[in-house]
Amino acid sequence: MWEKIATPARAGYDRRMDDPAHAADQALLARVSGGDPTALRALYYGCAGRAMSIAFRVLGSHSEAEEVVQETFVQVWRQATTYDASRGGAMAWIATIVRSRALDRLRTRSAAERAVARSEQEPDPPAAPAPPELAAQRELRAQVLAALAALPLEQRSAIELAYYEGLSHSEIAARLGDPLGTVKTRVRLGLAKLASVLDTHRPGGAS
Amino acid sequence: MTCAAFKENVAAYVLGILEPAEREAFEHHLAEPITHEGCRQALAEAYETTALLGAALPPLEPGPEVWSAIEREIGASASGARGRGATRGGSARRGASATRPASRGGGRREAFAWISAAVAAAAAFVFAMEYRESRREIAARDRELALAAAADRDKDICMRELASARVSLREREAALSLLGAPGTQLVQLAAQGGEEYHASALLNPGTRNAMILTSALKPLPDRDYQLWLIRGNDKISAGVLRTDPSGATLARISAEVLAGGRPDAFAVTIEPQGGMPQPTGPIILLGKVPI
């Protein structure tokens, strides 16, 4: 009576490149590059939330973050044919684009504007209440938060300054008042620990 | 640079925190026509790791106008299949109906300009009738728009669930094509208790195709979730739902179950392992099929 058309292959979760959801995102990207707007819409609903969070974290402005998300997905539509798997999966690629666009905007702001933006980030976004978080997203968020919380504070700050403010090794060193070599080591160690989350957050993984 | 050195610092490269000269050395190494020791793989993994940082942020969602703007932009740049697909949906319907009241109003004003005072009273009566008529039309159109908006919202929820469900490519493709097929209805199943269950049913009565997509149905130790189609007083079992550890499942409802005609509703109950011929447990999810 009831036909289950496939069961997620547990073994496939061991390596994220074999993850069915990952493969499905890649297939969606392939469809986007073939000009299928439904596939772009599906990618959008899977990835726009995190893209929005990243853009808002970088820019501190809800309206600017929305503009960046819009530009990002238009770029995905136009450049899907040039996507290559060494940029990570679809979500990683989209996150890279959105972060880089948001940082570009941040850099065009004057130093004074940046200082103001840092001190008084926009209050909560007005419209568009966050939708109920899906169980899978909530689970991943909890795991990444736990991994970040487990990092020594200096490692975490170095990574966050790099990711959300686009500072270089030497700029981070200047900001934190630490030697350059120390900063490099902290970023490397911190990200290595975070990478271990990747191997455990999928069901059937090493958790 | 050696492959080992590349891999050791690839995260810094991906984060964009290297000085320009270091960055160039990385790019040069990657482009080298040598047999790399997993450099591209390490690069992809570093992109995945840094993207995870964003997963820790408080959840946000862009407003609905962002997708509309993207749709407009890609619609303008696309041709053929792109254009057709991109302009499909609620916004086109909204645009078409929004122009109608204006043209009717214009005609009405024109008519008034030509009638004499002697027939003004009669005209006013006719106008009042017409006005009442158009109010009814507007109300009908508003209902239509509300339905279209609800359908769009439901589709959004379904798309989002589909995107995050850990299901195979084949399943997802099947669901996407069913979702895009003409005549497919989306039925949201709402949780009937305190739990945060959710499910969407995709039903195409014409082609007798239906699928169910659930989230947050955590596996139960010694009981099963069972899906039912309700038609009149009949409750027809559509089988037991086997979810993955995150509580997601995407499954096809067999044509045999759908053969009796369009169901009135879908329901999910908790039943003893293996399921029951008729529901015995509590209804945890329920969704009426819109007529």
Short mmCIF file of C-alpha atoms in Angstrom, two decimals:
data_model
loop_
_atom_site.label_atom_id
_atom_site.label_comp_id
_atom_site.label_asym_id
_atom_site.label_seq_id
_atom_site.Cartn_x
_atom_site.Cartn_y
_atom_site.Cartn_z
CA MET A 1 0.00 0.00 0.00
CA TRP A 2 2.59 2.43 1.09
CA GLU A 3 5.67 2.69 -1.00
CA LYS A 4 8.65 4.36 0.56
CA ILE A 5 10.62 5.37 -2.46
CA ALA A 6 13.99 5.37 -0.80
CA THR A 7 15.58 5.25 2.61
CA PRO A 8 18.47 7.61 3.32
CA ALA A 9 21.62 5.53 3.12
CA ARG A 10 23.17 5.69 6.57
CA ALA A 11 26.63 4.81 5.30
CA GLY A 12 26.47 7.74 2.92
CA TYR A 13 26.64 10.23 5.76
CA ASP A 14 30.19 9.34 6.73
CA ARG A 15 31.68 11.69 4.20
CA ARG A 16 29.78 14.87 3.49
CA MET A 17 30.51 14.66 -0.23
CA ASP A 18 28.39 11.51 -0.32
CA ASP A 19 25.61 13.03 1.77
CA PRO A 20 22.32 12.66 -0.12
CA ALA A 21 21.24 16.21 0.79
CA HIS A 22 24.60 17.45 -0.43
CA ALA A 23 24.21 15.53 -3.68
CA ALA A 24 20.69 16.88 -4.05
CA ASP A 25 21.96 20.46 -3.64
CA GLN A 26 24.55 19.80 -6.32
CA ALA A 27 21.81 18.51 -8.59
CA LEU A 28 19.77 21.63 -7.88
CA LEU A 29 22.76 23.76 -8.87
CA ALA A 30 23.05 21.77 -12.08
CA ARG A 31 19.38 22.48 -12.77
CA VAL A 32 19.89 26.16 -12.00
CA SER A 33 22.73 26.31 -14.51
CA GLY A 34 20.33 24.73 -17.01
CA GLY A 35 17.96 27.65 -16.40
CA ASP A 36 15.38 26.06 -14.11
CA PRO A 37 13.88 28.76 -11.82
CA THR A 38 12.10 26.16 -9.65
CA ALA A 39 15.51 24.75 -8.74
CA LEU A 40 16.73 28.23 -7.80
CA ARG A 41 13.64 28.68 -5.68
CA ALA A 42 14.31 25.39 -3.93
CA LEU A 43 17.93 26.43 -3.27
CA TYR A 44 16.69 29.81 -2.05
CA TYR A 45 14.39 28.24 0.50
CA GLY A 46 17.13 25.97 1.68
CA CYS A 47 19.87 28.58 1.93
CA ALA A 48 18.42 32.11 2.08
CA GLY A 49 17.94 32.00 5.86
CA ARG A 50 21.58 31.33 6.63
CA ALA A 51 22.68 33.77 3.91
CA MET A 52 20.49 36.43 5.55
CA SER A 53 21.96 35.71 8.99
CA ILE A 54 25.52 36.05 7.65
CA ALA A 55 24.79 39.29 5.77
CA PHE A 56 23.03 40.78 8.79
CA ARG A 57 25.88 39.78 11.11
CA VAL A 58 28.41 41.50 8.82
CA LEU A 59 26.42 44.63 8.00
CA GLY A 60 24.17 45.09 11.02
CA SER A 61 21.41 46.36 8.76
CA HIS A 62 18.35 44.34 7.84
CA SER A 63 17.60 46.19 4.61
CA GLU A 64 21.21 46.04 3.39
CA ALA A 65 21.37 42.35 4.30
CA GLU A 66 18.28 41.72 2.17
CA GLU A 67 19.87 43.55 -0.76
CA VAL A 68 22.98 41.42 -0.44
CA VAL A 69 20.91 38.21 -0.32
CA GLN A 70 19.08 39.32 -3.44
CA GLU A 71 22.34 40.07 -5.28
CA THR A 72 23.76 36.75 -4.11
CA PHE A 73 20.98 34.61 -5.57
CA VAL A 74 20.99 36.56 -8.81
CA GLN A 75 24.74 35.84 -8.96
CA VAL A 76 24.07 32.15 -8.25
CA TRP A 77 21.57 32.13 -11.15
CA ARG A 78 24.08 33.75 -13.50
CA GLN A 79 27.20 31.88 -12.41
CA ALA A 80 25.86 28.41 -11.65
CA THR A 81 27.48 27.20 -14.87
CA THR A 82 30.91 28.18 -13.52
CA TYR A 83 30.45 26.61 -10.06
CA ASP A 84 33.06 24.01 -9.24
CA ALA A 85 32.93 21.48 -6.44
CA SER A 86 36.18 22.68 -4.85
CA ARG A 87 34.11 25.61 -3.51
CA GLY A 88 32.28 23.18 -1.22
CA GLY A 89 28.59 22.32 -1.48
CA ALA A 90 25.83 24.65 -2.63
CA MET A 91 25.27 26.12 0.84
CA ALA A 92 29.01 26.71 1.31
CA TRP A 93 29.25 28.37 -2.10
CA ILE A 94 26.28 30.61 -1.36
CA ALA A 95 27.71 31.46 2.08
CA THR A 96 31.03 32.40 0.43
CA ILE A 97 29.30 34.69 -2.06
CA VAL A 98 27.07 36.36 0.51
CA ARG A 99 29.93 36.92 2.94
CA SER A 100 32.19 38.34 0.28
CA ARG A 101 29.46 40.68 -1.00
CA ALA A 102 28.61 41.82 2.51
CA LEU A 103 32.29 42.43 3.31
CA ASP A 104 32.68 44.41 0.06
CA ARG A 105 29.84 46.66 1.21
CA LEU A 106 31.34 46.95 4.66
CA ARG A 107 34.66 48.08 3.16
CA THR A 108 33.02 50.82 1.12
CA ARG A 109 31.69 52.35 4.32
CA SER A 110 33.95 54.96 5.86
CA ALA A 111 35.81 54.13 9.04
CA ALA A 112 33.47 56.47 10.94
CA GLU A 113 30.37 54.76 9.60
CA ARG A 114 31.83 51.40 10.54
CA ALA A 115 32.49 52.54 14.08
CA VAL A 116 28.91 53.80 14.38
CA ALA A 117 27.50 50.61 12.87
CA ARG A 118 29.50 48.52 15.33
CA SER A 119 28.35 50.50 18.33
CA GLU A 120 24.69 50.72 17.40
CA GLN A 121 23.59 47.79 15.32
CA GLU A 122 20.05 48.03 14.03
CA PRO A 123 17.52 46.69 16.48
CA ASP A 124 15.59 43.56 15.69
CA PRO A 125 14.52 43.30 12.08
CA PRO A 126 11.04 44.79 11.62
CA ALA A 127 9.00 42.71 9.15
CA ALA A 128 9.47 39.04 8.24
CA PRO A 129 9.41 37.25 11.57
CA ALA A 130 11.79 34.32 11.55
CA PRO A 131 9.92 31.21 10.49
CA PRO A 132 9.74 28.25 12.81
CA GLU A 133 13.20 26.75 12.70
CA LEU A 134 13.23 23.32 11.18
CA ALA A 135 14.40 20.49 13.38
CA ALA A 136 17.46 19.78 11.24
CA GLN A 137 18.56 23.43 11.30
CA ARG A 138 18.02 23.69 15.03
CA GLU A 139 20.08 20.58 15.60
CA LEU A 140 22.96 21.84 13.43
CA ARG A 141 22.87 25.26 15.09
CA ALA A 142 23.07 23.73 18.54
CA GLN A 143 26.06 21.64 17.48
CA VAL A 144 27.98 24.52 15.91
CA LEU A 145 27.20 26.74 18.90
CA ALA A 146 28.47 24.02 21.22
CA ALA A 147 31.64 23.65 19.12
CA LEU A 148 32.20 27.41 19.19
CA ALA A 149 31.55 27.56 22.92
CA ALA A 150 34.17 24.86 23.44
CA LEU A 151 36.85 26.95 21.72
CA PRO A 152 39.17 29.07 23.84
CA LEU A 153 37.92 32.66 23.68
CA GLU A 154 41.03 33.92 21.82
CA GLN A 155 40.56 31.33 19.06
CA ARG A 156 36.91 32.16 18.72
CA SER A 157 37.47 35.93 18.58
CA ALA A 158 40.21 35.55 15.98
CA ILE A 159 37.94 33.44 13.76
CA GLU A 160 34.97 35.76 14.16
CA LEU A 161 37.03 38.86 13.39
CA ALA A 162 38.26 37.15 10.25
CA TYR A 163 34.90 35.82 9.11
CA TYR A 164 32.58 38.70 9.94
CA GLU A 165 34.87 41.70 9.67
CA GLY A 166 37.14 40.44 6.92
CA LEU A 167 40.31 41.31 8.81
CA SER A 168 43.64 39.83 7.72
CA HIS A 169 46.04 37.96 10.01
CA SER A 170 48.04 41.12 10.67
CA GLU A 171 44.92 43.25 11.26
CA ILE A 172 43.60 40.69 13.74
CA ALA A 173 46.97 40.69 15.49
CA ALA A 174 46.85 44.49 15.72
CA ARG A 175 43.23 44.48 16.95
CA LEU A 176 43.82 41.84 19.63
CA GLY A 177 47.33 43.01 20.49
CA ASP A 178 48.79 39.54 19.91
CA PRO A 179 51.85 38.44 17.94
CA LEU A 180 51.14 37.52 14.29
CA GLY A 181 52.31 33.91 14.68
CA THR A 182 50.01 33.39 17.65
CA VAL A 183 47.02 34.66 15.69
CA LYS A 184 47.79 32.34 12.77
CA THR A 185 47.98 29.35 15.09
CA ARG A 186 44.75 30.29 16.84
CA VAL A 187 42.79 30.59 13.62
CA ARG A 188 44.16 27.29 12.35
CA LEU A 189 43.45 25.38 15.56
CA GLY A 190 40.00 26.91 15.98
CA LEU A 191 38.92 26.03 12.48
CA ALA A 192 40.31 22.51 12.79
CA LYS A 193 38.11 21.96 15.85
CA LEU A 194 35.13 23.39 14.03
CA ALA A 195 35.82 21.08 11.10
CA SER A 196 35.36 18.12 13.41
CA VAL A 197 31.75 19.26 13.86
CA LEU A 198 31.21 18.62 10.17
CA ASP A 199 32.01 14.96 10.65
CA THR A 200 29.65 14.54 13.55
CA HIS A 201 26.62 16.64 12.72
CA ARG A 202 25.21 14.24 10.21
CA PRO A 203 23.16 11.26 11.32
CA GLY A 204 25.21 8.11 11.07
CA GLY A 205 28.38 10.17 11.40
CA ALA A 206 30.99 9.79 14.07
CA SER A 207 28.85 11.35 16.85
CA MET B 1 54.52 25.39 -1.72
CA THR B 2 53.98 21.73 -0.89
CA CYS B 3 50.58 20.06 -0.78
CA ALA B 4 51.07 19.55 2.96
CA ALA B 5 51.65 23.29 3.51
CA PHE B 6 48.63 24.09 1.34
CA LYS B 7 46.39 21.80 3.33
CA GLU B 8 47.67 23.05 6.68
CA ASN B 9 46.74 26.65 5.95
CA VAL B 10 43.88 26.23 3.53
CA ALA B 11 41.36 27.51 6.11
CA ALA B 12 43.20 30.82 6.36
CA TYR B 13 43.11 31.07 2.58
CA VAL B 14 39.37 30.40 2.51
CA LEU B 15 38.77 32.93 5.29
CA GLY B 16 40.60 35.49 3.19
CA ILE B 17 42.95 36.46 6.00
CA LEU B 18 46.21 35.86 4.14
CA GLU B 19 48.35 38.73 2.95
CA PRO B 20 48.23 39.22 -0.83
CA ALA B 21 51.58 37.49 -1.49
CA GLU B 22 50.57 34.43 0.59
CA ARG B 23 47.24 34.29 -1.21
CA GLU B 24 48.94 34.30 -4.57
CA ALA B 25 51.20 31.44 -3.49
CA PHE B 26 48.10 29.40 -2.58
CA GLU B 27 46.41 30.07 -5.88
CA HIS B 28 49.60 29.30 -7.74
CA HIS B 29 49.94 25.97 -5.94
CA LEU B 30 46.34 24.98 -6.69
CA ALA B 31 46.82 25.71 -10.38
CA GLU B 32 50.06 23.71 -10.55
CA PRO B 33 49.72 20.78 -12.96
CA ILE B 34 51.04 18.25 -10.46
CA THR B 35 49.41 15.28 -8.80
CA HIS B 36 47.94 17.00 -5.74
CA GLU B 37 47.56 15.18 -2.45
CA GLY B 38 43.91 16.05 -1.89
CA CYS B 39 44.32 19.83 -2.14
CA ARG B 40 41.01 20.45 -3.87
CA GLN B 41 39.23 18.18 -1.40
CA ALA B 42 40.81 20.09 1.50
CA LEU B 43 39.75 23.35 -0.12
CA ALA B 44 36.13 22.17 -0.46
CA GLU B 45 36.14 21.01 3.16
CA ALA B 46 37.50 24.36 4.33
CA TYR B 47 34.68 26.16 2.50
CA GLU B 48 32.19 23.82 4.20
CA THR B 49 33.72 24.51 7.61
CA THR B 50 33.70 28.28 7.32
CA ALA B 51 30.11 28.20 6.04
CA LEU B 52 29.20 26.41 9.28
CA LEU B 53 29.99 29.60 11.20
CA GLY B 54 26.85 31.10 9.70
CA ALA B 55 24.79 28.17 10.99
CA ALA B 56 25.47 29.32 14.55
CA LEU B 57 23.86 32.73 14.00
CA PRO B 58 20.31 33.49 15.15
CA PRO B 59 17.91 32.39 12.41
CA LEU B 60 16.72 35.16 10.12
CA GLU B 61 14.68 35.10 6.97
CA PRO B 62 14.65 37.68 4.20
CA GLY B 63 11.25 39.30 3.61
CA PRO B 64 8.99 37.91 0.88
CA GLU B 65 9.83 40.84 -1.42
CA VAL B 66 13.41 39.56 -1.73
CA TRP B 67 12.35 36.45 -3.62
CA SER B 68 9.96 38.52 -5.77
CA ALA B 69 12.84 40.85 -6.65
CA ILE B 70 15.10 37.91 -7.55
CA GLU B 71 12.32 36.41 -9.64
CA ARG B 72 11.92 39.71 -11.47
CA GLU B 73 15.65 40.01 -12.10
CA ILE B 74 16.15 36.48 -13.37
CA GLY B 75 12.91 36.69 -15.33
CA ALA B 76 14.21 39.78 -17.11
CA SER B 77 17.52 38.14 -17.94
CA ALA B 78 16.09 34.76 -18.87
CA SER B 79 14.38 33.63 -21.99
CA GLY B 80 12.21 30.69 -22.94
CA ALA B 81 11.78 28.22 -20.10
CA ARG B 82 13.44 30.62 -17.66
CA GLY B 83 11.00 33.42 -18.37
CA ARG B 84 7.95 31.21 -18.33
CA GLY B 85 8.85 29.60 -15.05
CA ALA B 86 9.96 32.80 -13.41
CA THR B 87 6.76 34.71 -14.04
CA ARG B 88 4.47 31.85 -13.07
CA GLY B 89 2.63 32.10 -9.77
CA GLY B 90 0.82 34.53 -7.54
CA SER B 91 2.43 37.78 -8.67
CA ALA B 92 1.18 37.41 -12.24
CA ARG B 93 -2.34 36.75 -11.03
CA ARG B 94 -2.15 39.72 -8.71
CA GLY B 95 -0.99 41.99 -11.50
CA ALA B 96 -3.79 40.98 -13.82
CA SER B 97 -6.60 41.46 -11.34
CA ALA B 98 -5.20 44.70 -9.98
CA THR B 99 -5.72 46.45 -13.32
CA ARG B 100 -9.40 45.60 -13.55
CA PRO B 101 -11.02 47.90 -10.97
CA ALA B 102 -9.18 50.91 -12.40
CA SER B 103 -10.52 50.44 -15.92
CA ARG B 104 -14.03 49.84 -14.63
CA GLY B 105 -13.85 53.02 -12.56
CA GLY B 106 -12.68 54.96 -15.61
CA GLY B 107 -15.63 53.75 -17.69
CA ARG B 108 -17.99 54.71 -14.93
CA ARG B 109 -16.64 58.26 -14.79
CA GLU B 110 -16.93 58.55 -18.55
CA ALA B 111 -20.57 57.48 -18.44
CA PHE B 112 -21.37 60.10 -15.83
CA ALA B 113 -19.91 62.84 -18.04
CA TRP B 114 -22.42 62.09 -20.77
CA ILE B 115 -25.68 61.71 -18.91
CA SER B 116 -28.09 64.61 -18.38
CA ALA B 117 -29.43 65.78 -15.05
CA ALA B 118 -32.85 64.36 -15.99
CA VAL B 119 -31.61 60.82 -15.91
CA ALA B 120 -29.14 61.37 -13.09
CA ALA B 121 -31.42 59.72 -10.53
CA ALA B 122 -31.85 56.63 -12.68
CA ALA B 123 -28.14 56.58 -13.37
CA ALA B 124 -27.43 56.86 -9.66
CA PHE B 125 -29.65 53.82 -9.08
CA VAL B 126 -27.82 51.89 -11.77
CA PHE B 127 -24.52 53.03 -10.34
CA ALA B 128 -25.53 51.86 -6.88
CA MET B 129 -26.40 48.44 -8.29
CA GLU B 130 -23.18 48.30 -10.20
CA TYR B 131 -21.28 49.44 -7.14
CA ARG B 132 -22.82 46.71 -5.04
CA GLU B 133 -21.95 44.26 -7.81
CA SER B 134 -18.36 45.45 -7.98
CA ARG B 135 -18.06 45.29 -4.19
CA ARG B 136 -19.05 41.65 -4.44
CA GLU B 137 -16.50 41.17 -7.20
CA ILE B 138 -13.82 42.87 -5.17
CA ALA B 139 -14.64 40.71 -2.18
CA ALA B 140 -14.44 37.62 -4.40
CA ARG B 141 -11.14 38.79 -5.81
CA ASP B 142 -9.82 39.45 -2.30
CA ARG B 143 -10.72 35.92 -1.33
CA GLU B 144 -8.98 34.67 -4.46
CA LEU B 145 -5.89 36.69 -3.61
CA ALA B 146 -5.89 35.49 -0.02
CA LEU B 147 -6.08 31.91 -1.29
CA ALA B 148 -3.26 32.52 -3.77
CA ALA B 149 -1.13 34.09 -1.05
CA ALA B 150 -1.83 31.16 1.26
CA ALA B 151 -0.89 28.75 -1.51
CA ASP B 152 2.36 30.62 -2.08
CA ARG B 153 3.12 30.59 1.63
CA ASP B 154 2.40 26.86 1.85
CA LYS B 155 4.62 26.27 -1.15
CA ASP B 156 7.38 28.23 0.55
CA ILE B 157 7.12 26.12 3.70
CA CYS B 158 7.17 22.96 1.63
CA MET B 159 10.16 24.13 -0.41
CA ARG B 160 12.04 24.96 2.75
CA GLU B 161 11.32 21.58 4.28
CA LEU B 162 12.24 19.84 1.09
CA ALA B 163 15.51 21.74 0.95
CA SER B 164 16.56 20.77 4.45
CA ALA B 165 15.27 17.20 4.50
CA ARG B 166 18.02 14.63 4.32
CA VAL B 167 16.46 12.69 1.53
CA SER B 168 17.87 11.16 -1.57
CA LEU B 169 18.23 13.05 -4.77
CA ARG B 170 15.67 10.87 -6.50
CA GLU B 171 13.07 11.57 -3.83
CA ARG B 172 13.71 15.28 -3.89
CA GLU B 173 13.54 15.43 -7.67
CA ALA B 174 10.25 13.51 -7.62
CA ALA B 175 8.79 15.88 -5.04
CA LEU B 176 9.98 18.97 -6.90
CA SER B 177 8.47 17.83 -10.15
CA LEU B 178 5.19 16.93 -8.41
CA LEU B 179 5.20 20.33 -6.70
CA GLY B 180 5.65 22.05 -10.06
CA ALA B 181 3.06 19.94 -11.91
CA PRO B 182 -0.18 21.64 -12.94
CA GLY B 183 -3.05 20.74 -10.65
CA THR B 184 -0.90 19.74 -7.67
CA GLN B 185 -2.41 20.82 -4.37
CA LEU B 186 -0.43 21.39 -1.24
CA VAL B 187 -1.98 20.35 2.02
CA GLN B 188 -0.35 21.48 5.25
CA LEU B 189 -0.85 19.06 8.11
CA ALA B 190 -0.99 20.93 11.40
CA ALA B 191 0.10 19.47 14.72
CA GLN B 192 -2.84 18.53 16.93
CA GLY B 193 -0.98 18.44 20.23
CA GLY B 194 1.80 20.30 21.97
CA GLU B 195 4.58 18.75 19.86
CA GLU B 196 6.18 20.65 17.00
CA TYR B 197 5.30 18.10 14.32
CA HIS B 198 4.84 19.21 10.76
CA ALA B 199 4.00 17.63 7.44
CA SER B 200 3.03 18.66 3.94
CA ALA B 201 1.12 16.49 1.52
CA LEU B 202 1.44 17.04 -2.21
CA LEU B 203 -1.62 15.79 -4.03
CA ASN B 204 -2.36 15.73 -7.71
CA PRO B 205 -5.87 14.27 -8.06
CA GLY B 206 -5.69 14.30 -11.87
CA THR B 207 -2.60 12.15 -12.18
CA ARG B 208 -3.26 10.30 -8.90
CA ASN B 209 0.12 11.22 -7.56
CA ALA B 210 0.72 12.12 -3.94
CA MET B 211 3.68 12.41 -1.61
CA ILE B 212 4.09 13.24 2.03
CA LEU B 213 6.95 15.23 3.52
CA THR B 214 7.35 15.35 7.28
CA SER B 215 9.73 16.95 9.72
CA ALA B 216 10.26 16.55 13.43
CA LEU B 217 8.57 13.14 13.67
CA LYS B 218 11.16 11.76 16.09
CA PRO B 219 11.39 7.97 15.89
CA LEU B 220 9.32 6.29 18.59
CA PRO B 221 10.81 3.37 20.53
CA ASP B 222 8.00 0.85 20.12
CA ARG B 223 5.30 2.55 18.11
CA ASP B 224 4.89 3.87 14.57
CA TYR B 225 3.47 6.92 12.86
CA GLN B 226 0.70 5.92 10.45
CA LEU B 227 -0.70 8.03 7.64
CA TRP B 228 -4.42 8.01 6.83
CA LEU B 229 -6.50 9.35 3.99
CA ILE B 230 -9.93 10.41 5.17
CA ARG B 231 -12.75 10.22 2.66
CA GLY B 232 -16.22 10.83 4.13
CA ASN B 233 -16.39 8.49 7.12
CA ASP B 234 -13.73 6.18 5.73
CA LYS B 235 -10.20 6.16 7.07
CA ILE B 236 -7.88 4.48 4.61
CA SER B 237 -4.41 3.51 5.73
CA ALA B 238 -1.62 4.88 3.55
CA GLY B 239 0.98 3.02 5.56
CA VAL B 240 3.52 3.55 8.27
CA LEU B 241 5.91 6.50 8.05
CA ARG B 242 9.54 5.57 8.45
CA THR B 243 11.47 8.66 9.43
CA ASP B 244 15.20 9.30 9.58
CA PRO B 245 16.80 10.25 12.93
CA SER B 246 15.94 13.93 12.42
CA GLY B 247 12.28 13.00 12.02
CA ALA B 248 12.11 13.67 8.30
CA THR B 249 10.62 11.47 5.66
CA LEU B 250 9.55 11.91 2.10
CA ALA B 251 7.41 9.14 0.71
CA ARG B 252 5.07 8.44 -2.11
CA ILE B 253 1.45 7.50 -1.41
CA SER B 254 0.48 4.56 -3.58
CA ALA B 255 -1.92 5.08 -6.47
CA GLU B 256 -4.05 2.24 -5.09
CA VAL B 257 -4.85 4.28 -1.98
CA LEU B 258 -5.68 7.29 -4.12
CA ALA B 259 -7.89 5.33 -6.52
CA GLY B 260 -11.09 6.00 -4.55
CA GLY B 261 -11.03 9.69 -5.47
CA ARG B 262 -9.89 12.90 -3.86
CA PRO B 263 -9.49 12.53 -0.08
CA ASP B 264 -11.12 15.06 2.26
CA ALA B 265 -8.15 15.12 4.60
CA PHE B 266 -4.83 13.57 5.58
CA ALA B 267 -4.11 12.54 9.15
CA VAL B 268 -1.23 10.96 11.05
CA THR B 269 -1.78 8.89 14.18
CA ILE B 270 0.51 7.05 16.57
CA GLU B 271 -0.13 3.32 16.36
CA PRO B 272 1.36 0.05 17.59
CA GLN B 273 4.40 -1.07 15.61
CA GLY B 274 3.61 -2.07 12.06
CA GLY B 275 0.41 -0.04 11.95
CA MET B 276 -3.27 -0.88 12.37
CA PRO B 277 -6.10 -1.51 9.88
CA GLN B 278 -8.08 1.34 11.47
CA PRO B 279 -6.74 4.23 13.57
CA THR B 280 -6.62 3.57 17.31
CA GLY B 281 -4.12 6.14 18.58
CA PRO B 282 -4.22 9.89 18.94
CA ILE B 283 -4.25 12.08 15.83
CA ILE B 284 -1.04 14.11 15.90
CA LEU B 285 -1.26 15.76 12.47
CA LEU B 286 -4.28 16.76 10.43
CA GLY B 287 -4.74 18.66 7.19
CA LYS B 288 -7.92 19.20 5.17
CA VAL B 289 -7.67 19.07 1.40
CA PRO B 290 -8.99 22.36 -0.01
CA ILE B 291 -11.88 21.92 -2.45
#
